mmCIF file of C-alpha atoms in Angstrom:
data_model
loop_
_atom_site.group_PDB
_atom_site.id
_atom_site.type_symbol
_atom_site.label_atom_id
_atom_site.label_comp_id
_atom_site.label_asym_id
_atom_site.label_seq_id
_atom_site.Cartn_x
_atom_site.Cartn_y
_atom_site.Cartn_z
ATOM 1 C CA MET M 1 -2.999 -2.185 -21.455
ATOM 2 C CA SER M 2 -6.374 -0.666 -19.787
ATOM 3 C CA ILE M 3 -8.195 -1.914 -16.925
ATOM 4 C CA THR M 4 -10.889 -3.209 -19.532
ATOM 5 C CA GLN M 5 -8.349 -4.942 -21.387
ATOM 6 C CA GLN M 6 -6.915 -6.604 -18.619
ATOM 7 C CA HIS M 7 -10.255 -7.763 -17.324
ATOM 8 C CA VAL M 8 -11.372 -9.056 -20.851
ATOM 9 C CA LEU M 9 -8.057 -11.073 -21.170
ATOM 10 C CA ASP M 10 -8.192 -12.473 -17.313
ATOM 11 C CA THR M 11 -12.168 -13.359 -18.640
ATOM 12 C CA TYR M 12 -10.979 -15.107 -21.536
ATOM 13 C CA ARG M 13 -8.286 -17.199 -19.692
ATOM 14 C CA ALA M 14 -10.651 -18.207 -16.843
ATOM 15 C CA ARG M 15 -13.199 -19.305 -19.062
ATOM 16 C CA ARG M 16 -10.629 -21.253 -21.197
ATOM 17 C CA LEU M 17 -9.294 -22.955 -18.083
ATOM 18 C CA GLY M 18 -12.823 -23.687 -16.727
ATOM 19 C CA GLU M 19 -12.308 -21.415 -13.959
ATOM 20 C CA PRO M 20 -15.056 -18.609 -12.552
ATOM 21 C CA ALA M 21 -14.621 -15.059 -14.113
ATOM 22 C CA PRO M 22 -12.934 -12.555 -11.937
ATOM 23 C CA PRO M 23 -15.164 -9.883 -10.384
ATOM 24 C CA ALA M 24 -15.578 -6.584 -12.804
ATOM 25 C CA PRO M 25 -13.151 -3.578 -12.520
ATOM 26 C CA GLY M 26 -14.546 -1.423 -9.466
ATOM 27 C CA ALA M 27 -16.977 -3.976 -8.251
ATOM 28 C CA HIS M 28 -15.759 -3.845 -4.742
ATOM 29 C CA ASP M 29 -14.789 -0.131 -4.328
ATOM 30 C CA TRP M 30 -17.094 0.791 -1.866
ATOM 31 C CA GLN M 31 -16.134 -2.433 0.295
ATOM 32 C CA VAL M 32 -12.408 -1.163 0.140
ATOM 33 C CA VAL M 33 -13.557 2.389 1.455
ATOM 34 C CA ARG M 34 -15.510 1.077 4.122
ATOM 35 C CA GLU M 35 -12.638 -1.297 5.225
ATOM 36 C CA TRP M 36 -10.225 1.716 4.791
ATOM 37 C CA ARG M 37 -12.331 3.793 7.093
ATOM 38 C CA ASP M 38 -13.045 0.896 9.618
ATOM 39 C CA GLU M 39 -9.090 0.485 9.979
ATOM 40 C CA ARG M 40 -8.362 4.450 10.546
ATOM 41 C CA GLN M 41 -11.125 4.042 13.379
ATOM 42 C CA PHE M 42 -9.601 0.965 15.011
ATOM 43 C CA ARG M 43 -6.207 2.614 14.935
ATOM 44 C CA ALA M 44 -7.503 5.909 16.268
ATOM 45 C CA VAL M 45 -9.103 4.114 19.235
ATOM 46 C CA LEU M 46 -5.763 2.175 19.792
ATOM 47 C CA ALA M 47 -3.896 5.526 19.794
ATOM 48 C CA GLY M 48 -6.436 7.036 22.376
ATOM 49 C CA ARG M 49 -8.026 9.385 19.950
ATOM 50 C CA PRO M 50 -12.050 9.496 19.366
ATOM 51 C CA ALA M 51 -12.960 7.450 16.536
ATOM 52 C CA ARG M 52 -15.018 10.036 14.823
ATOM 53 C CA HIS M 53 -15.881 11.490 11.223
ATOM 54 C CA ARG M 54 -15.200 15.087 10.876
ATOM 55 C CA PHE M 55 -17.457 15.654 8.022
ATOM 56 C CA ARG M 56 -20.254 13.166 9.503
ATOM 57 C CA ASP M 57 -20.132 15.317 12.837
ATOM 58 C CA ALA M 58 -20.422 18.440 11.123
ATOM 59 C CA LEU M 59 -23.407 17.095 8.893
ATOM 60 C CA ASN M 60 -25.186 15.907 12.147
ATOM 61 C CA ARG M 61 -24.598 19.353 13.806
ATOM 62 C CA TRP M 62 -26.121 21.018 10.830
ATOM 63 C CA TRP M 63 -29.003 18.531 10.623
ATOM 64 C CA ARG M 64 -29.787 18.994 14.136
ATOM 65 C CA ARG M 65 -29.347 22.783 14.247
ATOM 66 C CA PRO M 66 -32.326 24.824 15.829
ATOM 67 C CA THR M 67 -34.319 26.634 13.564
#
């Protein structure tokens, strides 16, 4: 069963039981990514490492590069 089919089935069951419909698949993906990133930063700080993003730091260095 695909994710879409499962969602349709869950929506049907919720409607029959008078409950609110479940969120669509992928509706909270970015929130999960942000929470995962925050957890990694938190664990880095607890371990005594800087809580930085290599990609973001490289992008900032490139953006602020003197011309």
